[in-house]
PDB file of C-alpha atoms in Angstrom:
ATOM      1  CA  MET F 225     -14.470  34.866 -21.651  1.00 47.00           C
ATOM      2  CA  ARG F 226     -16.358  32.782 -18.963  1.00 50.00           C
ATOM      3  CA  LYS F 227     -15.426  29.437 -20.442  1.00 54.00           C
ATOM      4  CA  PRO F 228     -11.724  29.731 -19.881  1.00 55.00           C
ATOM      5  CA  ILE F 229     -12.352  30.791 -16.259  1.00 51.00           C
ATOM      6  CA  ALA F 230     -14.710  27.958 -15.705  1.00 48.00           C
ATOM      7  CA  ALA F 231     -12.222  25.473 -17.255  1.00 50.00           C
ATOM      8  CA  MET F 232      -9.428  26.830 -15.113  1.00 44.00           C
ATOM      9  CA  MET F 233     -11.521  26.536 -12.010  1.00 43.00           C
ATOM     10  CA  ALA F 234     -12.407  22.884 -12.886  1.00 47.00           C
ATOM     11  CA  THR F 235      -8.701  22.110 -13.403  1.00 45.00           C
ATOM     12  CA  LEU F 236      -7.804  23.569 -10.126  1.00 40.00           C
ATOM     13  CA  ALA F 237     -10.539  21.665  -8.373  1.00 43.00           C
ATOM     14  CA  LEU F 238      -9.262  18.377  -9.918  1.00 43.00           C
ATOM     15  CA  CYS F 239      -5.640  19.051  -8.870  1.00 46.00           C
ATOM     16  CA  ALA F 240      -6.245  20.200  -5.380  1.00 48.00           C
ATOM     17  CA  SER F 241      -5.723  17.945  -2.419  1.00 49.00           C
ATOM     18  CA  PRO F 242      -8.956  16.956  -0.693  1.00 51.00           C
ATOM     19  CA  VAL F 243      -9.616  19.239   2.351  1.00 50.00           C
ATOM     20  CA  PHE F 244     -12.525  18.878   4.686  1.00 53.00           C
ATOM     21  CA  ALA F 245     -14.346  21.454   6.777  1.00 52.00           C
ATOM     22  CA  ASP F 246     -13.899  21.474  10.531  1.00 53.00           C
ATOM     23  CA  ARG F 247     -17.025  21.704  12.719  1.00 59.00           C
ATOM     24  CA  ALA F 248     -14.985  22.910  15.711  1.00 60.00           C
ATOM     25  CA  ALA F 249     -11.426  23.549  16.660  1.00 60.00           C
ATOM     26  CA  TYR F 250      -9.398  20.532  17.699  1.00 69.00           C
ATOM     27  CA  SER F 251      -9.682  20.010  21.496  1.00 66.00           C
ATOM     28  CA  GLY F 252      -8.482  16.455  22.013  1.00 77.00           C
ATOM     29  CA  ALA F 253      -6.396  15.057  24.760  1.00 86.00           C
ATOM     30  CA  VAL F 254      -3.798  12.326  24.013  1.00 90.00           C
ATOM     31  CA  ASP F 255      -1.515  10.212  26.210  1.00 95.00           C
ATOM     32  CA  LEU F 256       1.178   8.117  24.503  1.00 96.00           C
ATOM     33  CA  TRP F 257       3.675   5.785  25.903  1.00 97.00           C
ATOM     34  CA  LYS F 258       6.659   4.078  24.418  1.00 98.00           C
ATOM     35  CA  ALA F 259       9.477   1.891  25.794  1.00 98.00           C
ATOM     36  CA  SER F 260      12.859   0.787  24.547  1.00 98.00           C
ATOM     37  CA  PRO F 261      15.457  -1.275  26.449  1.00 97.00           C
ATOM     38  CA  ALA F 262      16.805   1.917  27.832  1.00 98.00           C
ATOM     39  CA  LEU F 263      14.076   4.485  27.986  1.00 98.00           C
ATOM     40  CA  LEU F 264      10.472   5.039  28.915  1.00 98.00           C
ATOM     41  CA  VAL F 265       8.827   7.937  27.045  1.00 98.00           C
ATOM     42  CA  ALA F 266       5.569   9.502  27.905  1.00 98.00           C
ATOM     43  CA  HIS F 267       3.640  12.302  25.928  1.00 97.00           C
ATOM     44  CA  HIS F 268       0.659  14.231  27.072  1.00 95.00           C
ATOM     45  CA  HIS F 269      -1.365  17.046  25.438  1.00 91.00           C
ATOM     46  CA  ASP F 270      -4.737  18.357  26.219  1.00 90.00           C
ATOM     47  CA  TRP F 271      -5.930  20.929  23.659  1.00 75.00           C
ATOM     48  CA  SER F 272      -9.166  21.522  25.540  1.00 84.00           C
ATOM     49  CA  ASN F 273      -7.081  23.647  27.949  1.00 81.00           C
ATOM     50  CA  PRO F 274      -5.093  26.209  25.961  1.00 72.00           C
ATOM     51  CA  ALA F 275      -2.874  27.031  29.069  1.00 76.00           C
ATOM     52  CA  HIS F 276      -1.777  23.418  29.397  1.00 75.00           C
ATOM     53  CA  PRO F 277       1.390  22.661  27.523  1.00 79.00           C
ATOM     54  CA  SER F 278       2.176  19.612  25.460  1.00 94.00           C
ATOM     55  CA  THR F 279       4.933  17.619  27.262  1.00 96.00           C
ATOM     56  CA  LEU F 280       7.386  14.722  26.779  1.00 98.00           C
ATOM     57  CA  GLN F 281       8.906  12.926  29.707  1.00 98.00           C
ATOM     58  CA  VAL F 282      11.827  10.624  29.364  1.00 98.00           C
ATOM     59  CA  THR F 283      12.795   8.258  32.117  1.00 98.00           C
ATOM     60  CA  ASP F 284      15.665   5.752  32.368  1.00 98.00           C
ATOM     61  CA  ARG F 285      13.954   2.407  32.073  1.00 97.00           C
ATOM     62  CA  LEU F 286      16.469   0.558  34.469  1.00 96.00           C
ATOM     63  CA  SER F 287      16.769   3.123  37.292  1.00 98.00           C
ATOM     64  CA  PHE F 288      13.447   4.860  36.768  1.00 97.00           C
ATOM     65  CA  GLN F 289      15.251   8.161  37.222  1.00 98.00           C
ATOM     66  CA  PRO F 290      13.853  11.078  35.134  1.00 98.00           C
ATOM     67  CA  ILE F 291      16.216  12.159  32.346  1.00 98.00           C
ATOM     68  CA  PHE F 292      14.338  15.200  31.111  1.00 98.00           C
ATOM     69  CA  GLU F 293      10.843  16.719  30.622  1.00 97.00           C
ATOM     70  CA  ILE F 294      10.257  19.328  27.972  1.00 96.00           C
ATOM     71  CA  ASP F 295       7.470  21.117  26.183  1.00 95.00           C
ATOM     72  CA  VAL F 296       6.950  19.693  22.638  1.00 96.00           C
ATOM     73  CA  PRO F 297       4.381  20.020  19.908  1.00 94.00           C
ATOM     74  CA  ALA F 298       1.233  17.791  20.114  1.00 93.00           C
ATOM     75  CA  ILE F 299       2.310  14.320  19.166  1.00 95.00           C
ATOM     76  CA  THR F 300       0.083  11.549  17.777  1.00 95.00           C
ATOM     77  CA  TYR F 301       2.685   8.816  17.227  1.00 97.00           C
ATOM     78  CA  LEU F 302       5.894   8.118  19.143  1.00 98.00           C
ATOM     79  CA  TRP F 303       9.002   6.087  18.097  1.00 98.00           C
ATOM     80  CA  ILE F 304      12.205   5.318  19.762  1.00 98.00           C
ATOM     81  CA  SER F 305      15.294   4.351  17.743  1.00 97.00           C
ATOM     82  CA  PRO F 306      16.547   0.775  18.270  1.00 96.00           C
ATOM     83  CA  ASP F 307      19.740   2.173  19.953  1.00 96.00           C
ATOM     84  CA  SER F 308      17.553   4.427  22.170  1.00 97.00           C
ATOM     85  CA  HIS F 309      19.530   7.481  21.159  1.00 97.00           C
ATOM     86  CA  TYR F 310      16.673   9.248  19.350  1.00 98.00           C
ATOM     87  CA  ILE F 311      13.037   9.917  20.071  1.00 98.00           C
ATOM     88  CA  VAL F 312      10.717  10.668  17.134  1.00 98.00           C
ATOM     89  CA  GLY F 313       7.378  12.341  17.453  1.00 98.00           C
ATOM     90  CA  LEU F 314       4.942  12.554  14.588  1.00 97.00           C
ATOM     91  CA  SER F 315       1.727  14.575  14.465  1.00 94.00           C
ATOM     92  CA  ASN F 316      -1.361  14.800  12.279  1.00 91.00           C
ATOM     93  CA  ILE F 317      -2.574  17.827  14.266  1.00 88.00           C
ATOM     94  CA  LYS F 318      -2.346  21.276  12.578  1.00 87.00           C
ATOM     95  CA  TYR F 319      -4.356  23.465  14.995  1.00 79.00           C
ATOM     96  CA  ARG F 320      -2.021  25.352  17.274  1.00 83.00           C
ATOM     97  CA  ASN F 321       0.756  22.854  16.418  1.00 88.00           C
ATOM     98  CA  GLN F 322       3.625  24.483  14.539  1.00 90.00           C
ATOM     99  CA  TYR F 323       5.555  21.242  13.930  1.00 95.00           C
ATOM    100  CA  GLN F 324       4.299  17.731  12.800  1.00 95.00           C
ATOM    101  CA  LEU F 325       7.707  16.124  13.143  1.00 97.00           C
ATOM    102  CA  ILE F 326      10.191  16.357  15.950  1.00 98.00           C
ATOM    103  CA  VAL F 327      13.407  14.380  16.657  1.00 98.00           C
ATOM    104  CA  LEU F 328      15.073  14.574  20.107  1.00 98.00           C
ATOM    105  CA  SER F 329      18.292  13.091  21.332  1.00 97.00           C
ATOM    106  CA  ASP F 330      18.220  10.906  24.462  1.00 97.00           C
ATOM    107  CA  SER F 331      19.392  13.930  26.431  1.00 96.00           C
ATOM    108  CA  GLY F 332      16.507  16.092  25.235  1.00 97.00           C
ATOM    109  CA  LEU F 333      18.294  18.062  22.521  1.00 97.00           C
ATOM    110  CA  GLU F 334      15.977  18.983  19.625  1.00 97.00           C
ATOM    111  CA  VAL F 335      17.781  17.898  16.612  1.00 97.00           C
ATOM    112  CA  LEU F 336      14.902  18.279  13.984  1.00 97.00           C
ATOM    113  CA  LYS F 337      11.598  20.171  13.957  1.00 97.00           C
ATOM    114  CA  GLN F 338       9.620  20.216  10.746  1.00 95.00           C
ATOM    115  CA  ASP F 339       6.434  21.981   9.748  1.00 94.00           C
ATOM    116  CA  LEU F 340       4.740  19.694   7.193  1.00 92.00           C
ATOM    117  CA  THR F 341       1.587  21.655   6.484  1.00 88.00           C
ATOM    118  CA  ASP F 342       2.976  23.108   3.137  1.00 85.00           C
ATOM    119  CA  VAL F 343       5.362  20.277   1.888  1.00 84.00           C
ATOM    120  CA  ASP F 344       4.854  19.760  -1.865  1.00 78.00           C
ATOM    121  CA  TRP F 345       5.308  15.946  -1.883  1.00 77.00           C
ATOM    122  CA  ALA F 346       2.752  15.229   0.851  1.00 66.00           C
ATOM    123  CA  ARG F 347      -0.450  16.091  -0.919  1.00 59.00           C
ATOM    124  CA  PRO F 348      -2.114  15.238   2.286  1.00 61.00           C
ATOM    125  CA  THR F 349      -5.709  14.800   3.077  1.00 72.00           C
ATOM    126  CA  GLY F 350      -6.835  16.803   6.024  1.00 71.00           C
ATOM    127  CA  SER F 351      -9.178  19.310   7.337  1.00 74.00           C
ATOM    128  CA  VAL F 352      -8.908  23.081   6.945  1.00 71.00           C
ATOM    129  CA  THR F 353      -7.439  23.717  10.372  1.00 73.00           C
ATOM    130  CA  ASN F 354      -7.469  20.621  12.511  1.00 78.00           C
ATOM    131  CA  TRP F 355      -5.792  17.671  10.715  1.00 82.00           C
ATOM    132  CA  LEU F 356      -2.870  16.949   8.409  1.00 86.00           C
ATOM    133  CA  ASN F 357      -2.757  13.133   7.486  1.00 88.00           C
ATOM    134  CA  TRP F 358       0.791  13.036   6.180  1.00 93.00           C
ATOM    135  CA  TYR F 359       2.158   9.827   7.647  1.00 94.00           C
ATOM    136  CA  LYS F 360       1.044   6.205   7.270  1.00 93.00           C
ATOM    137  CA  ALA F 361      -1.529   5.511  10.075  1.00 89.00           C
ATOM    138  CA  PRO F 362      -1.834   3.929  12.415  1.00 91.00           C
ATOM    139  CA  GLU F 363       1.923   2.913  12.378  1.00 92.00           C
ATOM    140  CA  PRO F 364       4.336   4.075   9.739  1.00 96.00           C
ATOM    141  CA  ARG F 365       7.620   2.394   8.913  1.00 96.00           C
ATOM    142  CA  ILE F 366      10.517   4.405  10.347  1.00 97.00           C
ATOM    143  CA  VAL F 367      14.191   3.841   9.542  1.00 96.00           C
ATOM    144  CA  LEU F 368      17.033   5.816  11.008  1.00 96.00           C
ATOM    145  CA  THR F 369      20.567   5.732   9.455  1.00 95.00           C
ATOM    146  CA  THR F 370      22.728   7.170  12.158  1.00 91.00           C
ATOM    147  CA  ALA F 371      25.902   7.296   9.951  1.00 93.00           C
ATOM    148  CA  THR F 372      24.193   9.920   7.708  1.00 94.00           C
ATOM    149  CA  HIS F 373      21.669  11.235  10.261  1.00 94.00           C
ATOM    150  CA  THR F 374      18.798  10.378   7.885  1.00 97.00           C
ATOM    151  CA  LEU F 375      15.285   9.597   9.074  1.00 97.00           C
ATOM    152  CA  GLU F 376      12.864   7.821   6.738  1.00 97.00           C
ATOM    153  CA  ILE F 377       9.165   7.916   7.471  1.00 97.00           C
ATOM    154  CA  GLU F 378       6.494   6.267   5.446  1.00 96.00           C
ATOM    155  CA  ASP F 379       4.000   8.894   4.180  1.00 94.00           C
ATOM    156  CA  ALA F 380       0.255   8.456   3.856  1.00 91.00           C
ATOM    157  CA  SER F 381       0.613   7.002   0.386  1.00 90.00           C
ATOM    158  CA  GLY F 382       3.219   4.415   1.401  1.00 93.00           C
ATOM    159  CA  VAL F 383       6.283   6.237   0.010  1.00 94.00           C
ATOM    160  CA  MET F 384       9.437   6.562   2.356  1.00 96.00           C
ATOM    161  CA  ARG F 385      10.241  10.133   2.912  1.00 96.00           C
ATOM    162  CA  MET F 386      13.751  11.290   4.035  1.00 96.00           C
ATOM    163  CA  PHE F 387      14.610  13.961   6.671  1.00 97.00           C
ATOM    164  CA  GLN F 388      18.211  14.843   7.430  1.00 95.00           C
ATOM    165  CA  PHE F 389      19.353  16.352  10.704  1.00 93.00           C
TER     166      PHE F 389
END
């Protein structure tokens, strides 16, 4: 009876995504900036201070007038659509980060938030609690088709994945 259990465990071990142990909880601080012809976008998060929110500030590039500032998930990659109508934030942080993908309109409206920790296609490598390496690093290809509101993002294995909003 032990042989079938051992064979099953070996099969599960071979099929599982690689996961690595964490020595400590994520406590990083990140500042990101991105500019388009119309917008200046800045993101800040500091996970060493649990009371400090993760924020995104958007400013008009020509007048330097603030457009909006909102709390967002921790982001590790920023992208602005070529027409400056959408801001995309990607994250490889799992720890205290409910969403790893967020899309905002240029007025600050959240049009998409996605938790990618359990997606079947990703088969990401990552750590038990801190990391989820689901997108192509350091800079994925991102395509936005506004006619169908479809966002395509290159995953960690180089496959373009579609998200509709």
